[in-house]
Amino acid sequence: DAKTTQPPSMDCAEGRAANLPCNHSTISGNEYVYWYRQIHSQGPQYIIHGLKNNETNEMASLIITEDRKSSTLILPHATLRDTAVYYCIVSGRPDTGRRALTFGSGTRLQVQP
Amino acid sequence: GAGVSQSPSNKVTEKGKDVELRCDPISGHTALYWYRQSLGQGLEFLIYFQGNSAPDKSGLPSDRFSAERTGGSVSTLTIQRTQQEDSAVYLCASSLGASGLYEQYFGPGTRLTVT
């Protein structure tokens, strides 16, 4: 699986958009970008995933650059409950072999009141 | 519907004892994963089940660790002769299996403390 690089921490004001960057310059053509988050003392929670098109769901938007070497997770209106560690993960299709996710260090997002 | 459940939520054991950790996946999810997370660290993959078979055991740290899954549902992770370095939160996840892309749903974890 391709390695990802994320800033260790970020702050965001409540009600503002949180933009979390991720670099994955070694991503290969069949690898997807997944985002999970982990709120303190809980198991990780799936947020969103994408291949090359931008994606949006009820939780967030995922913007992937045209060369696919980086992506940004956008939480449009951050709330205090969004304070968590956010993990950007690059992984191949589940039916092509190892299906475990490789979690890095993530970005600790602190939403400030 | 019900999510992934794990039991016990906390387990304190003495060094050298065996422990069993249980995971109940979401009904209908054929894939099941075990991870562990040491204090302040990221998640470390242990083992993956598809149905009752384990095609990927590459993350098990030693032969003291084993896992089984029966009936394509409940899974048990067993740690024999526990050591202090085994202290961690053990997380279980499940997902819809077969081909395709499916997110993993995680349980709340079992916090294991070896004294």
mmCIF file with all atom_site columns, C-alpha atoms in Angstrom:
data_model
loop_
_atom_site.group_PDB
_atom_site.id
_atom_site.type_symbol
_atom_site.label_atom_id
_atom_site.label_alt_id
_atom_site.label_comp_id
_atom_site.label_asym_id
_atom_site.label_entity_id
_atom_site.label_seq_id
_atom_site.pdbx_PDB_ins_code
_atom_site.Cartn_x
_atom_site.Cartn_y
_atom_site.Cartn_z
_atom_site.occupancy
_atom_site.B_iso_or_equiv
_atom_site.pdbx_formal_charge
_atom_site.auth_seq_id
_atom_site.auth_comp_id
_atom_site.auth_asym_id
_atom_site.auth_atom_id
_atom_site.pdbx_PDB_model_num
ATOM 1   C CA . ASP A 1 1   ? 0.000   0.000   0.000   1.00 0.00 ? 1   ASP A CA 1
ATOM 2   C CA . ALA A 1 2   ? 1.157   3.514   -0.789  1.00 0.00 ? 2   ALA A CA 1
ATOM 3   C CA . LYS A 1 3   ? 2.498   5.594   2.075   1.00 0.00 ? 3   LYS A CA 1
ATOM 4   C CA . THR A 1 4   ? 0.613   8.710   3.135   1.00 0.00 ? 4   THR A CA 1
ATOM 5   C CA . THR A 1 5   ? 1.810   11.907  4.759   1.00 0.00 ? 5   THR A CA 1
ATOM 6   C CA . GLN A 1 6   ? -0.434  14.071  6.928   1.00 0.00 ? 6   GLN A CA 1
ATOM 7   C CA . PRO A 1 7   ? 0.239   17.035  9.207   1.00 0.00 ? 7   PRO A CA 1
ATOM 8   C CA . PRO A 1 8   ? 0.308   15.863  12.832  1.00 0.00 ? 8   PRO A CA 1
ATOM 9   C CA . SER A 1 9   ? -2.230  18.409  14.060  1.00 0.00 ? 9   SER A CA 1
ATOM 10  C CA . MET A 1 10  ? -4.616  21.144  12.954  1.00 0.00 ? 10  MET A CA 1
ATOM 11  C CA . ASP A 1 11  ? -7.011  23.541  14.598  1.00 0.00 ? 11  ASP A CA 1
ATOM 12  C CA . CYS A 1 12  ? -10.324 24.712  13.217  1.00 0.00 ? 12  CYS A CA 1
ATOM 13  C CA . ALA A 1 13  ? -12.935 27.144  14.520  1.00 0.00 ? 13  ALA A CA 1
ATOM 14  C CA . GLU A 1 14  ? -16.377 25.718  15.184  1.00 0.00 ? 14  GLU A CA 1
ATOM 15  C CA . GLY A 1 15  ? -18.724 26.337  12.253  1.00 0.00 ? 15  GLY A CA 1
ATOM 16  C CA . ARG A 1 16  ? -15.904 26.812  9.778   1.00 0.00 ? 16  ARG A CA 1
ATOM 17  C CA . ALA A 1 17  ? -14.763 24.346  7.140   1.00 0.00 ? 17  ALA A CA 1
ATOM 18  C CA . ALA A 1 18  ? -11.959 22.002  8.134   1.00 0.00 ? 18  ALA A CA 1
ATOM 19  C CA . ASN A 1 19  ? -9.628  21.099  5.278   1.00 0.00 ? 19  ASN A CA 1
ATOM 20  C CA . LEU A 1 20  ? -7.363  18.150  6.035   1.00 0.00 ? 20  LEU A CA 1
ATOM 21  C CA . PRO A 1 21  ? -4.597  17.484  3.498   1.00 0.00 ? 21  PRO A CA 1
ATOM 22  C CA . CYS A 1 22  ? -2.949  14.195  2.634   1.00 0.00 ? 22  CYS A CA 1
ATOM 23  C CA . ASN A 1 23  ? -0.027  13.451  0.343   1.00 0.00 ? 23  ASN A CA 1
ATOM 24  C CA . HIS A 1 24  ? 0.181   10.056  -1.348  1.00 0.00 ? 24  HIS A CA 1
ATOM 25  C CA . SER A 1 25  ? 2.676   10.624  -4.143  1.00 0.00 ? 25  SER A CA 1
ATOM 26  C CA . THR A 1 26  ? 3.403   6.910   -4.654  1.00 0.00 ? 26  THR A CA 1
ATOM 27  C CA . ILE A 1 27  ? -0.230  5.908   -5.146  1.00 0.00 ? 27  ILE A CA 1
ATOM 28  C CA . SER A 1 28  ? -0.754  3.413   -7.949  1.00 0.00 ? 28  SER A CA 1
ATOM 29  C CA . GLY A 1 29  ? -3.549  3.350   -10.477 1.00 0.00 ? 29  GLY A CA 1
ATOM 30  C CA . ASN A 1 30  ? -5.712  0.781   -8.720  1.00 0.00 ? 30  ASN A CA 1
ATOM 31  C CA . GLU A 1 31  ? -5.395  2.171   -5.202  1.00 0.00 ? 31  GLU A CA 1
ATOM 32  C CA . TYR A 1 32  ? -8.183  4.053   -3.477  1.00 0.00 ? 32  TYR A CA 1
ATOM 33  C CA . VAL A 1 33  ? -8.016  6.836   -0.930  1.00 0.00 ? 33  VAL A CA 1
ATOM 34  C CA . TYR A 1 34  ? -9.928  6.161   2.295   1.00 0.00 ? 34  TYR A CA 1
ATOM 35  C CA . TRP A 1 35  ? -10.540 8.482   5.212   1.00 0.00 ? 35  TRP A CA 1
ATOM 36  C CA . TYR A 1 36  ? -11.349 7.299   8.719   1.00 0.00 ? 36  TYR A CA 1
ATOM 37  C CA . ARG A 1 37  ? -11.470 9.158   11.988  1.00 0.00 ? 37  ARG A CA 1
ATOM 38  C CA . GLN A 1 38  ? -11.060 8.084   15.588  1.00 0.00 ? 38  GLN A CA 1
ATOM 39  C CA . ILE A 1 39  ? -12.726 10.003  18.347  1.00 0.00 ? 39  ILE A CA 1
ATOM 40  C CA . HIS A 1 40  ? -11.043 9.594   21.718  1.00 0.00 ? 40  HIS A CA 1
ATOM 41  C CA . SER A 1 41  ? -11.569 6.139   23.255  1.00 0.00 ? 41  SER A CA 1
ATOM 42  C CA . GLN A 1 42  ? -13.681 4.894   20.356  1.00 0.00 ? 42  GLN A CA 1
ATOM 43  C CA . GLY A 1 43  ? -13.006 2.615   17.396  1.00 0.00 ? 43  GLY A CA 1
ATOM 44  C CA . PRO A 1 44  ? -12.242 4.218   14.034  1.00 0.00 ? 44  PRO A CA 1
ATOM 45  C CA . GLN A 1 45  ? -15.172 5.403   11.936  1.00 0.00 ? 45  GLN A CA 1
ATOM 46  C CA . TYR A 1 46  ? -15.311 5.285   8.161   1.00 0.00 ? 46  TYR A CA 1
ATOM 47  C CA . ILE A 1 47  ? -15.849 8.687   6.540   1.00 0.00 ? 47  ILE A CA 1
ATOM 48  C CA . ILE A 1 48  ? -15.453 8.483   2.788   1.00 0.00 ? 48  ILE A CA 1
ATOM 49  C CA . HIS A 1 49  ? -13.388 6.964   -0.006  1.00 0.00 ? 49  HIS A CA 1
ATOM 50  C CA . GLY A 1 50  ? -12.582 7.707   -3.636  1.00 0.00 ? 50  GLY A CA 1
ATOM 51  C CA . LEU A 1 51  ? -10.509 6.660   -6.640  1.00 0.00 ? 51  LEU A CA 1
ATOM 52  C CA . LYS A 1 52  ? -10.078 9.719   -8.829  1.00 0.00 ? 52  LYS A CA 1
ATOM 53  C CA . ASN A 1 53  ? -13.331 11.629  -8.847  1.00 0.00 ? 53  ASN A CA 1
ATOM 54  C CA . ASN A 1 54  ? -14.323 13.984  -6.081  1.00 0.00 ? 54  ASN A CA 1
ATOM 55  C CA . GLU A 1 55  ? -16.787 12.430  -3.676  1.00 0.00 ? 55  GLU A CA 1
ATOM 56  C CA . THR A 1 56  ? -19.348 13.824  -1.240  1.00 0.00 ? 56  THR A CA 1
ATOM 57  C CA . ASN A 1 57  ? -21.525 12.212  1.375   1.00 0.00 ? 57  ASN A CA 1
ATOM 58  C CA . GLU A 1 58  ? -23.425 13.343  4.437   1.00 0.00 ? 58  GLU A CA 1
ATOM 59  C CA . MET A 1 59  ? -20.255 13.590  6.488   1.00 0.00 ? 59  MET A CA 1
ATOM 60  C CA . ALA A 1 60  ? -17.656 15.125  4.227   1.00 0.00 ? 60  ALA A CA 1
ATOM 61  C CA . SER A 1 61  ? -16.254 15.828  0.788   1.00 0.00 ? 61  SER A CA 1
ATOM 62  C CA . LEU A 1 62  ? -13.120 14.307  -0.686  1.00 0.00 ? 62  LEU A CA 1
ATOM 63  C CA . ILE A 1 63  ? -11.147 16.240  -3.268  1.00 0.00 ? 63  ILE A CA 1
ATOM 64  C CA . ILE A 1 64  ? -8.488  14.248  -5.143  1.00 0.00 ? 64  ILE A CA 1
ATOM 65  C CA . THR A 1 65  ? -6.001  16.073  -7.374  1.00 0.00 ? 65  THR A CA 1
ATOM 66  C CA . GLU A 1 66  ? -5.896  15.193  -11.045 1.00 0.00 ? 66  GLU A CA 1
ATOM 67  C CA . ASP A 1 67  ? -2.531  13.450  -10.687 1.00 0.00 ? 67  ASP A CA 1
ATOM 68  C CA . ARG A 1 68  ? -3.918  11.623  -7.597  1.00 0.00 ? 68  ARG A CA 1
ATOM 69  C CA . LYS A 1 69  ? -0.803  12.424  -5.597  1.00 0.00 ? 69  LYS A CA 1
ATOM 70  C CA . SER A 1 70  ? -2.709  14.282  -2.920  1.00 0.00 ? 70  SER A CA 1
ATOM 71  C CA . SER A 1 71  ? -6.196  14.713  -1.538  1.00 0.00 ? 71  SER A CA 1
ATOM 72  C CA . THR A 1 72  ? -8.127  16.906  0.875   1.00 0.00 ? 72  THR A CA 1
ATOM 73  C CA . LEU A 1 73  ? -10.896 15.898  3.233   1.00 0.00 ? 73  LEU A CA 1
ATOM 74  C CA . ILE A 1 74  ? -13.358 18.719  3.818   1.00 0.00 ? 74  ILE A CA 1
ATOM 75  C CA . LEU A 1 75  ? -15.693 18.900  6.798   1.00 0.00 ? 75  LEU A CA 1
ATOM 76  C CA . PRO A 1 76  ? -17.933 21.778  5.654   1.00 0.00 ? 76  PRO A CA 1
ATOM 77  C CA . HIS A 1 77  ? -19.121 23.011  9.063   1.00 0.00 ? 77  HIS A CA 1
ATOM 78  C CA . ALA A 1 78  ? -16.952 21.611  11.810  1.00 0.00 ? 78  ALA A CA 1
ATOM 79  C CA . THR A 1 79  ? -18.488 21.026  15.233  1.00 0.00 ? 79  THR A CA 1
ATOM 80  C CA . LEU A 1 80  ? -16.877 20.213  18.557  1.00 0.00 ? 80  LEU A CA 1
ATOM 81  C CA . ARG A 1 81  ? -17.862 16.587  18.003  1.00 0.00 ? 81  ARG A CA 1
ATOM 82  C CA . ASP A 1 82  ? -15.586 16.478  14.963  1.00 0.00 ? 82  ASP A CA 1
ATOM 83  C CA . THR A 1 83  ? -12.526 16.716  17.229  1.00 0.00 ? 83  THR A CA 1
ATOM 84  C CA . ALA A 1 84  ? -10.690 13.478  16.451  1.00 0.00 ? 84  ALA A CA 1
ATOM 85  C CA . VAL A 1 85  ? -7.664  11.925  14.770  1.00 0.00 ? 85  VAL A CA 1
ATOM 86  C CA . TYR A 1 86  ? -8.234  11.733  11.017  1.00 0.00 ? 86  TYR A CA 1
ATOM 87  C CA . TYR A 1 87  ? -6.497  8.995   9.056   1.00 0.00 ? 87  TYR A CA 1
ATOM 88  C CA . CYS A 1 88  ? -5.839  9.085   5.320   1.00 0.00 ? 88  CYS A CA 1
ATOM 89  C CA . ILE A 1 89  ? -5.267  5.569   3.986   1.00 0.00 ? 89  ILE A CA 1
ATOM 90  C CA . VAL A 1 90  ? -4.375  4.345   0.521   1.00 0.00 ? 90  VAL A CA 1
ATOM 91  C CA . SER A 1 91  ? -5.317  0.772   -0.230  1.00 0.00 ? 91  SER A CA 1
ATOM 92  C CA . GLY A 1 92  ? -6.012  -1.454  -3.140  1.00 0.00 ? 92  GLY A CA 1
ATOM 93  C CA . ARG A 1 93  ? -9.312  -3.042  -3.993  1.00 0.00 ? 93  ARG A CA 1
ATOM 94  C CA . PRO A 1 94  ? -10.375 -5.522  -1.296  1.00 0.00 ? 94  PRO A CA 1
ATOM 95  C CA . ASP A 1 95  ? -10.497 -8.397  -3.791  1.00 0.00 ? 95  ASP A CA 1
ATOM 96  C CA . THR A 1 96  ? -6.869  -8.034  -4.885  1.00 0.00 ? 96  THR A CA 1
ATOM 97  C CA . GLY A 1 97  ? -5.162  -9.441  -1.832  1.00 0.00 ? 97  GLY A CA 1
ATOM 98  C CA . ARG A 1 98  ? -4.500  -8.040  1.590   1.00 0.00 ? 98  ARG A CA 1
ATOM 99  C CA . ARG A 1 99  ? -7.547  -6.193  2.759   1.00 0.00 ? 99  ARG A CA 1
ATOM 100 C CA . ALA A 1 100 ? -6.304  -4.822  6.015   1.00 0.00 ? 100 ALA A CA 1
ATOM 101 C CA . LEU A 1 101 ? -6.028  -1.073  6.305   1.00 0.00 ? 101 LEU A CA 1
ATOM 102 C CA . THR A 1 102 ? -2.656  0.426   7.170   1.00 0.00 ? 102 THR A CA 1
ATOM 103 C CA . PHE A 1 103 ? -3.206  3.299   9.588   1.00 0.00 ? 103 PHE A CA 1
ATOM 104 C CA . GLY A 1 104 ? -0.482  5.923   9.871   1.00 0.00 ? 104 GLY A CA 1
ATOM 105 C CA . SER A 1 105 ? -0.203  8.612   12.521  1.00 0.00 ? 105 SER A CA 1
ATOM 106 C CA . GLY A 1 106 ? -3.086  10.708  11.200  1.00 0.00 ? 106 GLY A CA 1
ATOM 107 C CA . THR A 1 107 ? -3.940  14.353  11.833  1.00 0.00 ? 107 THR A CA 1
ATOM 108 C CA . ARG A 1 108 ? -5.269  15.359  15.211  1.00 0.00 ? 108 ARG A CA 1
ATOM 109 C CA . LEU A 1 109 ? -8.022  17.914  14.480  1.00 0.00 ? 109 LEU A CA 1
ATOM 110 C CA . GLN A 1 110 ? -9.011  20.146  17.362  1.00 0.00 ? 110 GLN A CA 1
ATOM 111 C CA . VAL A 1 111 ? -12.204 22.107  16.779  1.00 0.00 ? 111 VAL A CA 1
ATOM 112 C CA . GLN A 1 112 ? -12.182 25.248  18.892  1.00 0.00 ? 112 GLN A CA 1
ATOM 113 C CA . PRO A 1 113 ? -15.374 26.855  20.249  1.00 0.00 ? 113 PRO A CA 1
ATOM 114 C CA . GLY B 2 1   ? -29.072 -1.867  13.300  1.00 0.00 ? 1   GLY B CA 1
ATOM 115 C CA . ALA B 2 2   ? -26.582 -3.322  15.761  1.00 0.00 ? 2   ALA B CA 1
ATOM 116 C CA . GLY B 2 3   ? -22.945 -2.516  15.208  1.00 0.00 ? 3   GLY B CA 1
ATOM 117 C CA . VAL B 2 4   ? -19.833 -4.541  15.938  1.00 0.00 ? 4   VAL B CA 1
ATOM 118 C CA . SER B 2 5   ? -19.676 -5.554  19.571  1.00 0.00 ? 5   SER B CA 1
ATOM 119 C CA . GLN B 2 6   ? -16.693 -6.710  21.576  1.00 0.00 ? 6   GLN B CA 1
ATOM 120 C CA . SER B 2 7   ? -16.333 -8.260  24.993  1.00 0.00 ? 7   SER B CA 1
ATOM 121 C CA . PRO B 2 8   ? -15.081 -7.709  27.542  1.00 0.00 ? 8   PRO B CA 1
ATOM 122 C CA . SER B 2 9   ? -14.686 -3.961  27.290  1.00 0.00 ? 9   SER B CA 1
ATOM 123 C CA . ASN B 2 10  ? -11.826 -4.077  29.780  1.00 0.00 ? 10  ASN B CA 1
ATOM 124 C CA . LYS B 2 11  ? -9.615  -6.945  30.867  1.00 0.00 ? 11  LYS B CA 1
ATOM 125 C CA . VAL B 2 12  ? -6.873  -6.898  33.460  1.00 0.00 ? 12  VAL B CA 1
ATOM 126 C CA . THR B 2 13  ? -4.760  -10.018 33.652  1.00 0.00 ? 13  THR B CA 1
ATOM 127 C CA . GLU B 2 14  ? -1.542  -11.158 35.243  1.00 0.00 ? 14  GLU B CA 1
ATOM 128 C CA . LYS B 2 15  ? 1.550   -11.778 33.168  1.00 0.00 ? 15  LYS B CA 1
ATOM 129 C CA . GLY B 2 16  ? 1.629   -15.367 31.995  1.00 0.00 ? 16  GLY B CA 1
ATOM 130 C CA . LYS B 2 17  ? -2.125  -15.914 31.968  1.00 0.00 ? 17  LYS B CA 1
ATOM 131 C CA . ASP B 2 18  ? -4.156  -16.661 28.821  1.00 0.00 ? 18  ASP B CA 1
ATOM 132 C CA . VAL B 2 19  ? -6.923  -14.327 27.666  1.00 0.00 ? 19  VAL B CA 1
ATOM 133 C CA . GLU B 2 20  ? -9.752  -14.607 25.162  1.00 0.00 ? 20  GLU B CA 1
ATOM 134 C CA . LEU B 2 21  ? -11.273 -11.601 23.448  1.00 0.00 ? 21  LEU B CA 1
ATOM 135 C CA . ARG B 2 22  ? -14.573 -11.865 21.620  1.00 0.00 ? 22  ARG B CA 1
ATOM 136 C CA . CYS B 2 23  ? -15.941 -10.058 18.581  1.00 0.00 ? 23  CYS B CA 1
ATOM 137 C CA . ASP B 2 24  ? -19.499 -10.135 17.241  1.00 0.00 ? 24  ASP B CA 1
ATOM 138 C CA . PRO B 2 25  ? -19.522 -8.640  13.739  1.00 0.00 ? 25  PRO B CA 1
ATOM 139 C CA . ILE B 2 26  ? -22.432 -6.965  12.009  1.00 0.00 ? 26  ILE B CA 1
ATOM 140 C CA . SER B 2 27  ? -24.899 -9.574  10.788  1.00 0.00 ? 27  SER B CA 1
ATOM 141 C CA . GLY B 2 28  ? -24.223 -10.498 7.175   1.00 0.00 ? 28  GLY B CA 1
ATOM 142 C CA . HIS B 2 29  ? -20.648 -9.192  7.151   1.00 0.00 ? 29  HIS B CA 1
ATOM 143 C CA . THR B 2 30  ? -18.428 -11.983 5.885   1.00 0.00 ? 30  THR B CA 1
ATOM 144 C CA . ALA B 2 31  ? -15.087 -10.240 6.434   1.00 0.00 ? 31  ALA B CA 1
ATOM 145 C CA . LEU B 2 32  ? -13.696 -9.730  9.927   1.00 0.00 ? 32  LEU B CA 1
ATOM 146 C CA . TYR B 2 33  ? -10.471 -8.043  11.033  1.00 0.00 ? 33  TYR B CA 1
ATOM 147 C CA . TRP B 2 34  ? -8.512  -7.767  14.246  1.00 0.00 ? 34  TRP B CA 1
ATOM 148 C CA . TYR B 2 35  ? -6.256  -4.792  14.961  1.00 0.00 ? 35  TYR B CA 1
ATOM 149 C CA . ARG B 2 36  ? -4.535  -3.553  18.086  1.00 0.00 ? 36  ARG B CA 1
ATOM 150 C CA . GLN B 2 37  ? -3.646  -0.065  19.220  1.00 0.00 ? 37  GLN B CA 1
ATOM 151 C CA . SER B 2 38  ? -1.015  0.569   21.827  1.00 0.00 ? 38  SER B CA 1
ATOM 152 C CA . LEU B 2 39  ? -1.231  3.727   23.921  1.00 0.00 ? 39  LEU B CA 1
ATOM 153 C CA . GLY B 2 40  ? -0.753  6.793   21.725  1.00 0.00 ? 40  GLY B CA 1
ATOM 154 C CA . GLN B 2 41  ? -0.001  4.690   18.651  1.00 0.00 ? 41  GLN B CA 1
ATOM 155 C CA . GLY B 2 42  ? -1.739  3.983   15.367  1.00 0.00 ? 42  GLY B CA 1
ATOM 156 C CA . LEU B 2 43  ? -3.605  0.799   14.577  1.00 0.00 ? 43  LEU B CA 1
ATOM 157 C CA . GLU B 2 44  ? -1.652  -2.378  13.880  1.00 0.00 ? 44  GLU B CA 1
ATOM 158 C CA . PHE B 2 45  ? -3.265  -5.071  11.734  1.00 0.00 ? 45  PHE B CA 1
ATOM 159 C CA . LEU B 2 46  ? -3.296  -8.573  13.239  1.00 0.00 ? 46  LEU B CA 1
ATOM 160 C CA . ILE B 2 47  ? -5.456  -10.948 11.185  1.00 0.00 ? 47  ILE B CA 1
ATOM 161 C CA . TYR B 2 48  ? -8.226  -10.998 8.594   1.00 0.00 ? 48  TYR B CA 1
ATOM 162 C CA . PHE B 2 49  ? -11.007 -13.569 8.139   1.00 0.00 ? 49  PHE B CA 1
ATOM 163 C CA . GLN B 2 50  ? -13.115 -14.166 5.074   1.00 0.00 ? 50  GLN B CA 1
ATOM 164 C CA . GLY B 2 51  ? -15.865 -16.459 6.301   1.00 0.00 ? 51  GLY B CA 1
ATOM 165 C CA . ASN B 2 52  ? -14.219 -18.922 8.676   1.00 0.00 ? 52  ASN B CA 1
ATOM 166 C CA . SER B 2 53  ? -10.837 -18.963 6.973   1.00 0.00 ? 53  SER B CA 1
ATOM 167 C CA . ALA B 2 54  ? -7.972  -16.586 7.600   1.00 0.00 ? 54  ALA B CA 1
ATOM 168 C CA . PRO B 2 55  ? -6.174  -15.764 4.339   1.00 0.00 ? 55  PRO B CA 1
ATOM 169 C CA . ASP B 2 56  ? -4.015  -13.133 6.015   1.00 0.00 ? 56  ASP B CA 1
ATOM 170 C CA . LYS B 2 57  ? -2.434  -13.801 9.409   1.00 0.00 ? 57  LYS B CA 1
ATOM 171 C CA . SER B 2 58  ? 0.627   -11.737 8.655   1.00 0.00 ? 58  SER B CA 1
ATOM 172 C CA . GLY B 2 59  ? 0.104   -9.291  11.492  1.00 0.00 ? 59  GLY B CA 1
ATOM 173 C CA . LEU B 2 60  ? 0.056   -11.748 14.388  1.00 0.00 ? 60  LEU B CA 1
ATOM 174 C CA . PRO B 2 61  ? 3.116   -10.734 16.422  1.00 0.00 ? 61  PRO B CA 1
ATOM 175 C CA . SER B 2 62  ? 4.024   -14.182 17.757  1.00 0.00 ? 62  SER B CA 1
ATOM 176 C CA . ASP B 2 63  ? 2.780   -17.752 18.062  1.00 0.00 ? 63  ASP B CA 1
ATOM 177 C CA . ARG B 2 64  ? 1.210   -16.802 21.392  1.00 0.00 ? 64  ARG B CA 1
ATOM 178 C CA . PHE B 2 65  ? -1.507  -15.099 19.372  1.00 0.00 ? 65  PHE B CA 1
ATOM 179 C CA . SER B 2 66  ? -4.228  -17.066 17.600  1.00 0.00 ? 66  SER B CA 1
ATOM 180 C CA . ALA B 2 67  ? -7.717  -16.406 16.366  1.00 0.00 ? 67  ALA B CA 1
ATOM 181 C CA . GLU B 2 68  ? -10.633 -18.386 15.125  1.00 0.00 ? 68  GLU B CA 1
ATOM 182 C CA . ARG B 2 69  ? -14.001 -17.688 13.645  1.00 0.00 ? 69  ARG B CA 1
ATOM 183 C CA . THR B 2 70  ? -16.927 -20.057 13.710  1.00 0.00 ? 70  THR B CA 1
ATOM 184 C CA . GLY B 2 71  ? -20.159 -20.084 11.735  1.00 0.00 ? 71  GLY B CA 1
ATOM 185 C CA . GLY B 2 72  ? -18.951 -17.141 9.718   1.00 0.00 ? 72  GLY B CA 1
ATOM 186 C CA . SER B 2 73  ? -19.851 -14.911 12.614  1.00 0.00 ? 73  SER B CA 1
ATOM 187 C CA . VAL B 2 74  ? -18.267 -14.647 16.068  1.00 0.00 ? 74  VAL B CA 1
ATOM 188 C CA . SER B 2 75  ? -14.504 -14.504 16.327  1.00 0.00 ? 75  SER B CA 1
ATOM 189 C CA . THR B 2 76  ? -12.225 -15.095 19.293  1.00 0.00 ? 76  THR B CA 1
ATOM 190 C CA . LEU B 2 77  ? -8.695  -13.750 19.626  1.00 0.00 ? 77  LEU B CA 1
ATOM 191 C CA . THR B 2 78  ? -6.625  -15.731 22.112  1.00 0.00 ? 78  THR B CA 1
ATOM 192 C CA . ILE B 2 79  ? -3.378  -14.569 23.645  1.00 0.00 ? 79  ILE B CA 1
ATOM 193 C CA . GLN B 2 80  ? -1.446  -17.226 25.547  1.00 0.00 ? 80  GLN B CA 1
ATOM 194 C CA . ARG B 2 81  ? 1.095   -16.523 28.264  1.00 0.00 ? 81  ARG B CA 1
ATOM 195 C CA . THR B 2 82  ? 0.406   -12.792 28.157  1.00 0.00 ? 82  THR B CA 1
ATOM 196 C CA . GLN B 2 83  ? 3.288   -10.343 28.413  1.00 0.00 ? 83  GLN B CA 1
ATOM 197 C CA . GLN B 2 84  ? 3.254   -6.704  29.480  1.00 0.00 ? 84  GLN B CA 1
ATOM 198 C CA . GLU B 2 85  ? 3.910   -5.605  25.902  1.00 0.00 ? 85  GLU B CA 1
ATOM 199 C CA . ASP B 2 86  ? 0.566   -7.174  24.946  1.00 0.00 ? 86  ASP B CA 1
ATOM 200 C CA . SER B 2 87  ? -1.207  -4.359  26.801  1.00 0.00 ? 87  SER B CA 1
ATOM 201 C CA . ALA B 2 88  ? -3.233  -2.445  24.205  1.00 0.00 ? 88  ALA B CA 1
ATOM 202 C CA . VAL B 2 89  ? -6.730  -1.835  22.912  1.00 0.00 ? 89  VAL B CA 1
ATOM 203 C CA . TYR B 2 90  ? -7.760  -4.718  20.664  1.00 0.00 ? 90  TYR B CA 1
ATOM 204 C CA . LEU B 2 91  ? -10.157 -3.610  17.949  1.00 0.00 ? 91  LEU B CA 1
ATOM 205 C CA . CYS B 2 92  ? -12.352 -5.755  15.757  1.00 0.00 ? 92  CYS B CA 1
ATOM 206 C CA . ALA B 2 93  ? -13.893 -4.621  12.480  1.00 0.00 ? 93  ALA B CA 1
ATOM 207 C CA . SER B 2 94  ? -16.188 -6.210  9.946   1.00 0.00 ? 94  SER B CA 1
ATOM 208 C CA . SER B 2 95  ? -17.146 -5.482  6.373   1.00 0.00 ? 95  SER B CA 1
ATOM 209 C CA . LEU B 2 96  ? -19.223 -6.918  3.571   1.00 0.00 ? 96  LEU B CA 1
ATOM 210 C CA . GLY B 2 97  ? -16.970 -9.443  1.889   1.00 0.00 ? 97  GLY B CA 1
ATOM 211 C CA . ALA B 2 98  ? -16.374 -10.776 -1.588  1.00 0.00 ? 98  ALA B CA 1
ATOM 212 C CA . SER B 2 99  ? -15.400 -8.393  -4.331  1.00 0.00 ? 99  SER B CA 1
ATOM 213 C CA . GLY B 2 100 ? -16.006 -4.712  -4.342  1.00 0.00 ? 100 GLY B CA 1
ATOM 214 C CA . LEU B 2 101 ? -15.162 -1.851  -2.074  1.00 0.00 ? 101 LEU B CA 1
ATOM 215 C CA . TYR B 2 102 ? -16.560 -1.850  1.440   1.00 0.00 ? 102 TYR B CA 1
ATOM 216 C CA . GLU B 2 103 ? -15.768 0.210   4.446   1.00 0.00 ? 103 GLU B CA 1
ATOM 217 C CA . GLN B 2 104 ? -14.804 -1.444  7.699   1.00 0.00 ? 104 GLN B CA 1
ATOM 218 C CA . TYR B 2 105 ? -17.019 -0.952  10.728  1.00 0.00 ? 105 TYR B CA 1
ATOM 219 C CA . PHE B 2 106 ? -15.142 -1.000  14.000  1.00 0.00 ? 106 PHE B CA 1
ATOM 220 C CA . GLY B 2 107 ? -16.233 -2.120  17.427  1.00 0.00 ? 107 GLY B CA 1
ATOM 221 C CA . PRO B 2 108 ? -15.470 -0.184  20.629  1.00 0.00 ? 108 PRO B CA 1
ATOM 222 C CA . GLY B 2 109 ? -12.460 -2.331  21.437  1.00 0.00 ? 109 GLY B CA 1
ATOM 223 C CA . THR B 2 110 ? -11.245 -4.362  24.410  1.00 0.00 ? 110 THR B CA 1
ATOM 224 C CA . ARG B 2 111 ? -8.693  -2.638  26.604  1.00 0.00 ? 111 ARG B CA 1
ATOM 225 C CA . LEU B 2 112 ? -6.230  -5.286  27.778  1.00 0.00 ? 112 LEU B CA 1
ATOM 226 C CA . THR B 2 113 ? -3.901  -4.534  30.658  1.00 0.00 ? 113 THR B CA 1
ATOM 227 C CA . VAL B 2 114 ? -1.253  -7.078  31.586  1.00 0.00 ? 114 VAL B CA 1
ATOM 228 C CA . THR B 2 115 ? 0.188   -6.520  35.062  1.00 0.00 ? 115 THR B CA 1
#
